[in-house]
Coordinates of C-alpha atoms and ligand atoms in Angstrom, one line a residue:
Chain J
X1 CA -8.6 -92.8 25.8
X2 CA -9.8 -89.5 26.6
X3 CA -10.8 -87.6 23.3
X4 CA -8.1 -85.1 22.4
X5 CA -9.5 -81.1 22.9
X6 CA -9.9 -80.5 19.3
X7 CA -10.0 -82.8 16.5
X8 CA -10.0 -81.6 12.9
X9 CA -10.9 -84.1 10.2
X10 CA -10.7 -83.7 6.4
X11 CA -11.4 -80.2 6.4
X12 CA -12.0 -78.6 3.0
X13 CA -13.0 -74.8 2.3
X14 CA -12.4 -73.4 -1.3
X15 CA -13.0 -69.6 -2.6
X16 CA -13.9 -69.8 -6.0
X17 CA -11.1 -72.1 -7.6
X18 CA -8.5 -71.6 -4.5
X19 CA -8.2 -74.4 -2.3
X20 CA -7.7 -72.1 1.0
X21 CA -8.0 -75.3 3.3
X22 CA -7.2 -78.8 1.7
X23 CA -8.1 -81.9 3.7
X24 CA -6.7 -80.8 6.6
X25 CA -6.5 -82.8 9.7
X26 CA -5.2 -81.5 13.1
X27 CA -5.3 -82.8 16.7
X28 CA -4.9 -80.4 19.6
X29 CA -4.3 -82.2 22.7
X30 CA -5.4 -80.7 26.4
X31 CA -2.8 -78.4 27.9
X32 CA -0.4 -77.7 24.9
X33 CA 0.5 -75.1 22.9
X34 CA -0.1 -76.0 19.2
X35 CA 1.2 -73.8 16.6
X36 CA 0.3 -73.5 13.1
X37 CA 2.7 -71.9 10.7
X38 CA 2.7 -71.2 6.8
X39 CA 3.6 -68.7 4.8
X40 CA 1.4 -65.7 4.0
X41 CA -2.0 -66.8 2.1
X42 CA -1.4 -70.4 3.3
X43 CA -5.2 -70.6 5.0
X44 CA -3.9 -70.0 8.6
X45 CA -6.8 -67.2 9.2
X46 CA -9.1 -69.2 7.2
X47 CA -8.6 -72.3 9.2
X48 CA -9.0 -70.5 12.3
X49 CA -12.3 -68.8 11.1
X50 CA -13.8 -72.2 10.7
X51 CA -12.6 -73.7 13.9
X52 CA -14.5 -70.8 15.8
X53 CA -17.4 -71.2 13.5
X54 CA -17.5 -67.9 11.6
X55 CA -16.8 -69.6 8.3
X56 CA -18.5 -73.0 7.2
X57 CA -16.3 -75.2 5.6
X58 CA -17.3 -76.9 2.6
X59 CA -16.7 -80.3 3.9
X60 CA -15.0 -82.2 6.9
X61 CA -15.5 -82.2 10.4
X62 CA -14.5 -80.5 13.5
X63 CA -15.0 -82.3 17.1
X64 CA -14.4 -80.7 20.3
X65 CA -14.0 -83.0 23.3
X66 CA -15.4 -85.5 21.3
X67 CA -18.5 -83.7 20.3
X68 CA -19.1 -82.7 16.6
X69 CA -19.1 -78.8 16.4
X70 CA -19.2 -78.5 12.7
X71 CA -22.8 -77.3 12.2
X72 CA -22.6 -74.7 15.5
X73 CA -22.6 -71.1 15.1
X74 CA -19.8 -68.9 16.3
X75 CA -21.7 -67.9 19.4
X76 CA -22.5 -71.5 20.3
X77 CA -19.0 -72.7 20.2
X78 CA -18.1 -69.9 22.2
X79 CA -20.4 -71.2 24.8
X80 CA -18.3 -74.7 24.5
X81 CA -15.4 -72.8 25.4
X82 CA -13.7 -72.0 22.3
X83 CA -12.5 -68.2 22.2
X84 CA -10.3 -66.5 19.4
X85 CA -8.2 -63.3 19.0
X86 CA -8.0 -61.6 15.7
X87 CA -5.3 -61.1 13.3
X88 CA -6.6 -57.9 12.4
X89 CA -7.7 -56.2 15.4
X90 CA -11.3 -56.4 16.0
X91 CA -12.8 -54.8 19.4
X92 CA -15.8 -52.4 20.4
X93 CA -13.7 -49.7 19.6
X94 CA -16.1 -47.0 20.7
X95 CA -16.3 -48.1 24.0
X96 CA -14.1 -48.3 27.0
X97 CA -11.4 -50.8 27.4
X98 CA -13.3 -52.1 30.6
X99 CA -16.6 -52.3 28.9
X100 CA -15.0 -54.5 26.0
X101 CA -13.9 -57.1 28.7
X102 CA -17.3 -56.5 30.8
X103 CA -19.1 -57.6 27.7
X104 CA -17.0 -60.7 27.5
X105 CA -17.7 -61.9 31.1
X106 CA -21.2 -60.9 31.1
X107 CA -21.6 -63.5 27.9
X108 CA -20.9 -66.1 30.6
X109 CA -22.1 -64.6 33.9
X110 CA -25.9 -65.7 33.6
X111 CA -28.4 -64.2 30.9
X112 CA -28.0 -61.0 29.4
X113 CA -32.1 -60.6 29.0
X114 CA -32.0 -57.9 31.8
X115 CA -33.3 -54.5 31.1
X116 CA -33.2 -52.9 34.3
X117 CA -30.1 -52.8 36.7
X118 CA -27.2 -51.1 35.9
X119 CA -24.6 -53.3 34.4
X120 CA -21.6 -51.3 34.7
X121 CA -22.4 -51.2 38.6
X122 CA -22.3 -55.4 38.7
X123 CA -19.5 -56.3 40.5
X124 CA -20.0 -59.8 39.3
X125 CA -19.1 -58.1 35.9
X126 CA -16.9 -55.8 36.7
X127 CA -14.1 -57.5 38.7
X128 CA -13.3 -60.3 36.9
X129 CA -13.0 -57.8 33.8
X130 CA -10.7 -56.0 35.8
X131 CA -8.6 -59.0 37.2
X132 CA -8.5 -60.0 33.1
X133 CA -6.8 -56.2 32.3
X134 CA -4.8 -56.6 35.4
X135 CA -3.4 -60.0 34.2
X136 CA -2.5 -58.5 30.3
X137 CA -1.1 -55.0 32.3
X138 CA -3.8 -52.9 30.9
X139 CA -5.6 -52.0 34.3
X140 CA -4.6 -48.6 34.5
X141 CA -6.1 -48.0 30.6
X142 CA -9.6 -49.6 32.1
X143 CA -11.4 -46.3 31.4
X144 CA -10.0 -45.5 28.2
X145 CA -12.3 -45.7 24.9
X146 CA -10.7 -48.6 22.6
X147 CA -10.0 -46.4 19.9
X148 CA -7.3 -44.0 21.7
X149 CA -5.1 -46.8 22.6
X150 CA -1.9 -48.0 20.8
X151 CA -2.0 -51.1 18.4
X152 CA 0.1 -52.9 21.2
X153 CA -2.5 -52.1 23.7
X154 CA -5.1 -53.1 21.1
X155 CA -3.4 -56.7 20.9
X156 CA -3.4 -56.7 24.6
X157 CA -7.1 -55.9 24.9
X158 CA -7.9 -59.1 22.3
X159 CA -6.0 -61.5 24.9
X160 CA -7.8 -59.7 27.9
X161 CA -11.4 -60.5 25.9
X162 CA -10.4 -63.9 25.2
X163 CA -9.3 -64.5 28.5
X164 CA -12.6 -63.3 30.3
X165 CA -14.3 -65.9 28.6
X166 CA -12.4 -68.5 30.5
X167 CA -11.7 -70.6 27.2
X168 CA -10.8 -74.3 27.7
X169 CA -9.2 -73.7 24.0
X170 CA -7.6 -70.1 22.8
X171 CA -7.3 -69.5 18.9
X172 CA -4.7 -66.7 18.7
X173 CA -4.2 -65.4 15.2
X174 CA -0.9 -63.9 15.0
X175 CA -1.0 -62.3 18.5
X176 CA 2.5 -60.7 17.6
X177 CA 1.1 -59.0 14.5
X178 CA 2.2 -55.3 14.0
X179 CA 3.9 -55.2 17.3
X180 CA 7.4 -53.6 18.4
X181 CA 10.0 -56.0 19.2
X182 CA 10.0 -55.4 23.2
X183 CA 6.2 -55.5 22.6
X184 CA 6.4 -58.8 20.8
X185 CA 8.9 -60.1 23.4
X186 CA 6.7 -59.3 26.3
X187 CA 4.0 -60.8 24.7
X188 CA 6.0 -64.1 24.0
X189 CA 6.7 -63.8 27.9
X190 CA 2.7 -63.9 28.6
X191 CA 2.0 -66.5 26.5
X192 CA 4.2 -68.7 28.0
X193 CA 3.4 -68.0 31.5
X194 CA -0.3 -69.2 30.4
X195 CA 1.3 -72.5 29.1
X196 CA -0.1 -75.3 31.0
X197 CA -3.1 -73.1 32.3
X198 CA -4.6 -72.8 28.7
X199 CA -4.5 -74.7 25.9
X200 CA -3.6 -72.8 22.6
X201 CA -3.8 -73.1 18.9
X202 CA -1.4 -70.5 17.8
X203 CA -1.0 -69.0 14.4
X204 CA 2.3 -67.1 14.4
X205 CA 4.6 -65.3 11.9
X206 CA 7.7 -65.2 14.0
X207 CA 9.6 -68.3 14.1
X208 CA 11.5 -67.5 17.3
X209 CA 8.4 -67.0 19.3
X210 CA 7.1 -70.1 17.6
X211 CA 10.2 -72.4 18.4
X212 CA 10.0 -70.7 22.0
X213 CA 6.6 -71.4 22.8
X214 CA 5.2 -74.6 21.0
X215 CA 4.9 -78.2 21.9
X216 CA 3.6 -79.2 18.5
X217 CA 4.2 -77.2 15.0
X218 CA 1.7 -78.0 12.0
X219 CA 3.0 -76.1 8.8
X220 CA 0.6 -75.2 6.2
X221 CA 1.2 -74.7 2.6
X222 CA -1.5 -73.7 -0.2
X223 CA -4.1 -75.0 2.7
X224 CA -2.4 -78.4 2.9
X225 CA -0.7 -79.6 5.9
X226 CA 2.7 -80.6 4.8
X227 CA 4.3 -81.8 8.0
X228 CA 3.1 -81.7 11.7
X229 CA 5.2 -82.6 14.8
X230 CA 7.3 -81.4 17.7
X231 CA 9.7 -78.3 17.2
X232 CA 12.8 -80.5 16.4
X233 CA 11.0 -82.6 13.9
X234 CA 9.9 -79.3 12.1
X235 CA 13.0 -77.8 12.1
X236 CA 15.1 -81.3 9.9
X237 CA 11.9 -81.6 7.8
X238 CA 13.2 -81.1 4.2
X239 CA 9.7 -80.9 2.9
X240 CA 9.1 -77.9 5.3
X241 CA 12.7 -76.6 4.7
X242 CA 11.9 -76.5 0.8
X243 CA 8.1 -75.4 0.8
X244 CA 8.2 -72.8 3.3
X245 CA 11.6 -71.8 5.1
X246 CA 13.9 -71.9 2.4
X247 CA 17.9 -71.5 2.8
X248 CA 17.4 -67.8 3.6
X249 CA 14.8 -68.8 6.4
X250 CA 15.5 -68.2 10.2
X251 CA 15.7 -71.5 11.0
X252 CA 19.3 -72.0 9.1
X253 CA 20.5 -68.7 10.4
X254 CA 19.9 -70.7 13.8
X255 CA 21.7 -73.4 12.7
X256 CA 24.2 -71.9 11.5
X257 CA 24.9 -69.6 14.2
Chain T
X1 CA -24.9 -43.4 27.5
X2 CA -23.5 -41.4 30.3
X3 CA -24.8 -41.7 33.7
X4 CA -26.7 -38.8 34.8
X5 CA -26.7 -36.8 37.9
X6 CA -28.6 -33.8 39.1
X7 CA -25.9 -31.6 38.6
X8 CA -24.3 -32.8 35.6
X9 CA -24.9 -30.3 32.8
X10 CA -27.1 -32.5 31.0
X11 CA -29.4 -33.3 34.3
X12 CA -30.2 -29.9 35.4
X13 CA -30.6 -28.6 31.4
X14 CA -33.3 -31.2 31.3
X15 CA -34.4 -30.7 34.7
X16 CA -35.3 -26.9 33.6
X17 CA -36.6 -27.7 30.2
X18 CA -39.2 -30.5 32.1
X19 CA -40.4 -27.9 34.6
X20 CA -41.0 -25.4 31.8
X21 CA -43.2 -28.2 30.1
X22 CA -44.5 -29.1 33.6
X23 CA -45.6 -25.1 33.9
X24 CA -46.7 -24.8 30.2
X25 CA -50.3 -25.0 30.9
X26 CA -50.5 -22.9 33.7
X27 CA -49.3 -20.1 30.9
X28 CA -51.6 -21.2 28.8
X29 CA -54.5 -20.8 30.8
X30 CA -53.5 -17.3 31.8
X31 CA -52.9 -16.5 28.3
X32 CA -55.4 -18.3 26.7
X33 CA -53.4 -19.1 23.8
X34 CA -53.9 -23.1 23.7
X35 CA -52.1 -23.2 20.4
X36 CA -48.7 -23.6 22.5
X37 CA -50.3 -26.4 24.3
X38 CA -51.2 -28.4 21.3
X39 CA -47.6 -27.9 19.5
X40 CA -46.2 -29.6 23.0
X41 CA -48.2 -32.0 22.8
X42 CA -47.1 -33.0 19.2
X43 CA -43.5 -32.5 19.9
X44 CA -43.6 -34.9 23.0
X45 CA -45.5 -37.4 21.1
X46 CA -43.3 -37.3 18.2
X47 CA -40.5 -37.3 20.8
X48 CA -41.4 -40.4 22.4
X49 CA -41.6 -42.0 19.0
X50 CA -38.1 -40.6 18.5
X51 CA -36.6 -42.0 21.4
X52 CA -38.3 -45.4 20.5
X53 CA -36.4 -45.1 17.0
X54 CA -33.2 -44.1 18.7
X55 CA -33.1 -47.3 20.6
X56 CA -32.7 -49.3 17.7
X57 CA -30.8 -47.0 15.5
X58 CA -28.7 -44.7 17.8
X59 CA -28.1 -47.5 20.0
X60 CA -28.4 -50.6 18.5
X61 CA -27.4 -49.0 14.6
X62 CA -30.1 -50.7 13.0
X63 CA -31.3 -48.0 10.8
X64 CA -35.0 -48.6 10.1
X65 CA -36.6 -46.6 7.6
X66 CA -40.1 -47.8 8.8
X67 CA -40.8 -46.9 12.4
X68 CA -43.7 -44.9 11.7
X69 CA -45.5 -48.3 10.8
X70 CA -45.9 -48.0 14.7
X71 CA -47.6 -44.8 15.0
X72 CA -49.8 -45.7 12.5
X73 CA -50.5 -49.5 14.1
X74 CA -50.9 -47.5 17.3
X75 CA -53.4 -45.1 16.7
X76 CA -55.6 -47.5 14.5
X77 CA -55.8 -49.3 17.7
X78 CA -57.3 -46.5 19.2
X79 CA -59.4 -45.3 16.3
X80 CA -60.6 -48.8 15.0
X81 CA -62.0 -50.0 18.4
X82 CA -63.6 -46.2 19.2
X83 CA -65.3 -46.7 15.9
X84 CA -67.1 -49.9 17.2
X85 CA -67.8 -48.0 20.3
X86 CA -64.9 -49.3 22.6
X87 CA -63.3 -45.9 24.1
X88 CA -61.7 -47.8 27.2
X89 CA -58.3 -46.9 27.4
X90 CA -57.4 -49.8 29.3
X91 CA -58.3 -51.8 26.0
X92 CA -57.0 -49.6 23.2
X93 CA -53.6 -48.8 24.8
X94 CA -52.6 -52.6 25.6
X95 CA -54.0 -53.4 22.4
X96 CA -51.8 -50.9 20.6
X97 CA -48.6 -51.8 22.6
X98 CA -49.4 -55.4 21.6
X99 CA -50.3 -55.2 18.4
X100 CA -46.9 -53.1 17.7
X101 CA -44.7 -55.7 19.4
X102 CA -46.6 -58.3 17.0
X103 CA -45.7 -56.6 14.2
X104 CA -41.8 -55.8 15.3
X105 CA -42.0 -59.4 16.1
X106 CA -42.6 -60.9 12.8
X107 CA -41.3 -58.3 10.3
X108 CA -38.3 -57.6 12.5
X109 CA -37.5 -61.3 12.5
X110 CA -37.2 -61.1 9.0
X111 CA -35.3 -57.8 8.4
X112 CA -32.8 -58.3 10.7
X113 CA -31.6 -61.4 8.5
X114 CA -30.3 -58.5 6.6
X115 CA -27.7 -55.7 7.1
X116 CA -27.2 -52.2 5.9
X117 CA -29.0 -51.2 2.9
X118 CA -30.9 -53.9 2.5
X119 CA -32.2 -53.6 6.1
X120 CA -33.3 -50.2 5.4
X121 CA -35.1 -51.1 2.4
X122 CA -37.0 -54.1 3.7
X123 CA -38.1 -51.8 6.7
X124 CA -39.3 -49.4 4.5
X125 CA -41.2 -52.2 2.3
X126 CA -43.1 -53.4 5.3
X127 CA -44.3 -50.2 6.7
X128 CA -45.6 -49.3 2.8
X129 CA -47.5 -53.1 3.3
X130 CA -49.1 -51.6 6.0
X131 CA -49.9 -48.0 4.5
X132 CA -51.6 -49.6 1.5
X133 CA -53.2 -52.1 3.8
X134 CA -54.6 -49.3 5.7
X135 CA -55.5 -47.5 2.5
X136 CA -57.4 -50.5 1.2
X137 CA -59.8 -50.9 4.1
X138 CA -62.8 -48.6 3.2
X139 CA -64.6 -49.5 6.2
X140 CA -62.1 -47.2 8.2
X141 CA -62.2 -44.4 5.9
X142 CA -59.1 -45.9 3.3
X143 CA -57.3 -43.1 2.2
X144 CA -59.5 -40.5 4.2
X145 CA -59.0 -41.7 7.3
X146 CA -61.0 -42.0 10.5
X147 CA -62.5 -39.1 12.8
X148 CA -62.2 -40.3 16.5
X149 CA -65.4 -38.7 18.0
X150 CA -64.0 -39.6 21.5
X151 CA -61.0 -39.8 23.3
X152 CA -59.7 -43.1 25.3
X153 CA -61.8 -43.2 28.9
X154 CA -60.1 -44.8 31.9
X155 CA -63.2 -45.8 33.7
X156 CA -63.8 -42.3 35.0
X157 CA -60.2 -42.3 37.1
X158 CA -58.2 -40.1 34.5
X159 CA -59.9 -37.8 32.0
X160 CA -57.7 -36.9 29.0
X161 CA -61.1 -35.5 27.0
X162 CA -59.6 -31.9 27.7
X163 CA -56.3 -30.4 26.2
X164 CA -55.0 -29.9 29.4
X165 CA -55.7 -33.6 30.7
X166 CA -54.4 -35.0 27.6
X167 CA -51.0 -33.1 27.7
X168 CA -50.0 -34.0 31.5
X169 CA -50.9 -37.6 30.4
X170 CA -48.3 -37.2 27.6
X171 CA -45.8 -35.5 29.7
X172 CA -45.5 -38.3 32.0
X173 CA -46.0 -40.9 29.5
X174 CA -42.6 -39.4 27.9
X175 CA -40.9 -39.0 31.2
X176 CA -41.7 -42.6 31.6
X177 CA -40.6 -43.6 28.6
X178 CA -37.1 -41.9 28.8
X179 CA -36.5 -43.5 32.1
X180 CA -37.2 -46.8 30.8
X181 CA -34.9 -46.5 28.0
X182 CA -32.3 -44.7 30.1
X183 CA -32.6 -48.0 32.4
X184 CA -32.5 -50.6 29.4
X185 CA -29.3 -48.6 27.7
X186 CA -27.2 -49.0 31.0
X187 CA -28.5 -52.8 31.7
X188 CA -26.8 -55.8 30.8
X189 CA -29.1 -56.0 27.8
X190 CA -28.2 -52.3 26.5
X191 CA -24.4 -53.5 26.9
X192 CA -25.4 -56.3 24.5
X193 CA -27.2 -54.1 22.0
X194 CA -24.3 -51.2 22.4
X195 CA -21.7 -54.0 21.8
X196 CA -23.4 -55.4 18.8
X197 CA -23.6 -51.9 17.2
X198 CA -19.8 -51.4 17.9
X199 CA -18.7 -54.7 16.5
X200 CA -21.1 -57.5 15.4
X201 CA -19.0 -59.9 14.6
X202 CA -16.6 -59.6 18.0
X203 CA -19.7 -60.0 20.0
X204 CA -20.8 -63.2 18.1
X205 CA -17.2 -64.5 18.5
X206 CA -17.2 -63.4 22.4
X207 CA -20.6 -65.5 22.6
X208 CA -23.6 -63.5 21.9
X209 CA -26.3 -64.5 19.5
X210 CA -26.5 -60.7 18.5
X211 CA -29.8 -61.5 16.4
X212 CA -31.8 -62.4 19.4
X213 CA -31.0 -59.4 21.2
X214 CA -31.3 -57.3 18.2
X215 CA -34.7 -58.8 17.6
X216 CA -35.8 -58.4 21.3
X217 CA -34.6 -54.6 20.9
X218 CA -36.5 -54.2 17.7
X219 CA -39.6 -55.1 19.1
X220 CA -39.2 -53.0 22.4
X221 CA -38.8 -50.1 20.0
X222 CA -41.7 -51.0 18.2
X223 CA -43.9 -51.0 21.4
X224 CA -42.9 -48.1 22.5
X225 CA -43.8 -46.4 19.1
X226 CA -47.0 -47.8 19.5
X227 CA -47.8 -46.6 22.4
X228 CA -46.7 -43.3 21.1
X229 CA -49.1 -43.6 18.0
X230 CA -51.8 -44.7 20.2
X231 CA -51.3 -41.0 22.1
X232 CA -51.0 -39.6 18.8
X233 CA -54.3 -41.0 17.7
X234 CA -56.1 -39.7 20.9
X235 CA -54.3 -36.2 20.4
X236 CA -55.4 -35.5 16.7
X237 CA -59.0 -37.0 17.0
X238 CA -58.0 -38.6 13.7
X239 CA -56.6 -41.5 11.9
X240 CA -55.0 -41.8 8.5
X241 CA -52.5 -43.9 6.3
X242 CA -50.6 -40.7 6.1
X243 CA -49.5 -41.3 9.7
X244 CA -47.3 -44.1 8.5
X245 CA -46.0 -42.8 5.0
X246 CA -42.7 -43.3 4.2
X247 CA -41.8 -39.2 4.6
X248 CA -43.0 -39.7 8.0
X249 CA -40.7 -42.7 8.7
X250 CA -38.1 -40.2 7.3
X251 CA -38.9 -37.2 9.6
X252 CA -38.2 -39.5 12.8
X253 CA -34.8 -40.3 11.5
X254 CA -34.5 -36.5 11.0
X255 CA -35.3 -35.8 14.6
X256 CA -33.1 -38.2 15.9
X257 CA -30.1 -37.1 14.0
X258 CA -31.0 -33.5 14.8
X259 CA -31.3 -34.1 18.3
X260 CA -27.9 -36.2 18.8
X261 CA -28.1 -40.1 17.3
X262 CA -27.2 -42.6 20.5
X263 CA -28.1 -40.0 23.1
X264 CA -31.0 -40.2 26.1
X265 CA -32.7 -36.6 25.3
X266 CA -31.3 -36.1 21.8
X267 CA -34.3 -37.1 19.8
X268 CA -36.7 -35.1 22.3
X269 CA -34.7 -32.1 21.3
X270 CA -34.8 -33.5 17.9
X271 CA -38.6 -33.4 18.0
X272 CA -38.8 -30.5 19.8
X273 CA -36.7 -28.7 17.1
X274 CA -38.6 -30.4 14.5
X275 CA -42.1 -29.1 15.6
X276 CA -41.2 -25.8 16.3
X277 CA -39.3 -25.2 13.4
X278 CA -41.6 -26.3 10.9
X279 CA -44.2 -24.5 12.5
X280 CA -42.2 -21.2 12.0
X281 CA -40.5 -21.7 8.9
X282 CA -43.4 -22.7 7.0
X283 CA -44.8 -19.5 7.7
X284 CA -42.0 -17.8 6.6
X285 CA -41.1 -19.8 3.2
X286 CA -43.1 -22.4 1.4
X287 CA -39.8 -23.9 0.8
X288 CA -39.4 -25.0 4.5
X289 CA -38.6 -28.0 3.6
X290 CA -35.6 -27.2 1.6
X291 CA -34.2 -24.9 4.8
X292 CA -34.7 -28.4 6.9
X293 CA -32.6 -30.5 4.5
X294 CA -29.8 -27.4 4.6
X295 CA -29.7 -27.8 8.4
X296 CA -30.0 -31.6 8.6
X297 CA -26.7 -31.2 6.3
X298 CA -24.9 -28.7 8.2
X299 CA -25.6 -31.2 11.6
X300 CA -24.1 -33.7 9.7
X301 CA -21.2 -32.0 9.0
X302 CA -20.0 -29.8 11.6
X303 CA -22.1 -31.0 14.8
X304 CA -22.5 -34.6 15.4
X305 CA -23.4 -34.5 18.8
X306 CA -26.8 -32.7 17.2
X307 CA -28.6 -30.4 19.4
X308 CA -27.9 -32.7 22.7
X309 CA -24.4 -32.3 22.0
X310 CA -24.9 -28.4 21.5
X311 CA -27.0 -28.2 24.7
X312 CA -24.3 -30.2 26.9
X313 CA -21.8 -27.5 25.5
X314 CA -23.5 -24.6 26.1
X315 CA -24.9 -25.7 29.7
X316 CA -21.3 -26.6 30.6
X317 CA -20.2 -23.0 29.3
X318 CA -22.3 -20.9 30.6
X319 CA -24.5 -21.6 33.9
X320 CA -21.5 -24.1 34.5
X321 CA -19.0 -21.9 34.8
X322 CA -21.5 -19.3 37.0
X323 CA -21.7 -22.3 39.3
X324 CA -18.3 -23.0 39.9
X325 CA -17.4 -19.4 40.2
X326 CA -19.7 -19.0 42.7
X327 CA -18.5 -22.1 44.6
X328 CA -15.0 -20.9 44.4
X329 CA -16.1 -17.3 45.7
X330 CA -18.0 -19.0 48.5
X331 CA -15.0 -20.9 49.7
X332 CA -12.8 -17.8 50.1
X333 CA -16.0 -15.8 51.6
X334 CA -14.7 -13.6 54.3
X335 CA -16.7 -15.2 56.5
X336 CA -15.3 -18.3 56.4
X337 CA -11.4 -17.1 56.6
X338 CA -10.8 -18.0 60.4
X339 CA -7.3 -16.7 61.5
Ligands
ADP1 N1 -13.0 -64.3 2.0 C1 -12.4 -64.7 1.3 N2 -12.9 -64.5 -0.1 C2 -11.9 -65.4 -0.9 N3 -10.7 -65.6 -0.7 C3 -10.1 -65.6 0.6 C4 -11.2 -65.2 1.5 N4 -10.5 -65.2 2.7 C5 -9.2 -65.8 2.5 N5 -9.4 -66.2 1.2 C6 -8.1 -66.7 0.2 O1 -7.9 -67.7 0.8 C7 -6.3 -67.7 0.9 C8 -5.8 -68.2 2.6 O2 -6.1 -67.1 3.0 P1 -5.7 -66.7 5.0 O3 -6.4 -67.8 5.2 O4 -6.1 -65.2 5.0 O5 -4.4 -66.9 4.9 P2 -3.2 -66.5 6.0 O6 -4.0 -66.4 7.1 O7 -2.5 -67.6 6.2 O8 -2.0 -65.8 5.4 C9 -5.5 -66.6 0.2 O9 -5.3 -67.3 -0.9 C10 -6.7 -65.8 0.4 O10 -6.9 -64.7 -0.8
MG2 MG1 -3.8 -64.9 8.2

């Protein structure tokens, strides 16, 4: 059998006394949307940071297409095809929208030790950047300074940057965070459109979005995986209800309604 | 950095300034006031040094408090060979550039592992080490420095022994450095440097090993400043550790901020303002440095764009309007009205 796209084995990370990642195992198969849910402070962002290489785990192993990538730095993992978006918007705010995306393209279009030719005139960079922007609906904002855009547009730009690197695995950390209802809905529709084309690990708070999109769901509480399976299994899981969803949670509403 | 075109305010105001600089020796020849030639030579050399510092500080966001080290290294690479009777500029100048680049590579590899205030302190510490290193070299004058009896020679092809020859050599060097930096900042490499300043973490997530790019940028800036240092040694006919005193590094930062951080011409304007103000203020009061400080505070608080921003604004306001008005008038001119 071919190895899974991403395999996480026995991952551990603690901050002081707090185990933010506690013996986590996780498998993401190519082509699926794998959602990671859990209450605030469950360790979702910490997990994403370890997968993307920004944070070193205390122990455990991360494999990408069978290769152990645990010792690799963030930029090296990006080159293997892992892209991430940030829960808290993380952009080159002083640069234009186009430059933000063009830099992502540039990281994969040959080397960047080129000192003479004008990068903004390189079709090889500008065209894919504009295509990625068009895809998320930001083409008409290409010339704006990123700082001047709305929060919702920042979230879209995060996605455009990640897509421009043509990743094999997208790590999305709460892509709908702070969005209005309509914006969130169009983001869900957009991610749904990406389904099948890109493998995604989706960290999300919005249960409706998760159950609409995910092929598999992993539930994290206090850094531990308490359940993992298809959406229906998670819905019916007693431990999940007790530990996380609670009686007033959105799932019980859905079932009673 | 914006694209520069001939008719942008920046483009033509700088064309005017550079033309004036090119014509200055004629004025000096007529009036005999060689003092102005010296002043302009010094400001252009310091301008080059400030341009190179701006590449790491303004474009790269790496606040080096030790950039004067390269002025010193460059100058000593002229002075020490001259002391041993080697006056060949084709040896001295490449030596200055190479030694500066090497020093930048070795120290940068360490400094760039740190961030923020640690980076500032460690760059300063390395420069202090070089400073004391040269102070302790009695052979080359130690504390007192060393007189260079002859300027660099270029196998008779080029003569910079006279003030005018050196002046044009400096002017052409400045233009070349500006053009080089302009190209670099707009290149792929420049974009990465810019991106790493704007958000290093994001750049790493995208896939850049930002450390490597920053290190190369640090080396380029050091090499350019070493070149400026070689010119400085030639200009002053003298080298001393004082050239790389920590206050000299501070003055370079002052020039960059005063002129306009992250802009192409800003550092040159800042150096010009620095040299001219120093000259002028020091004739008025011995407390001129106090006034300098006040000026810097005013620029940081009220005019972030520095002098460069001000020149852009003024060039846009006054002659810019005259140009548009004239153009509109010509369009409406009677001889163009055909019925
Ligand atoms: N850099 C850090 N230093 C110390 N504690 C941290 C750090 N990052 C996260 N934590 C702690 O780890 C736990 C998990 O945080 P996080 O991964 O951000 O959760 P989530 O994204 O699921 O809301 C929390 O208790 C948080 O306070
Ligand atoms: Mg989080």
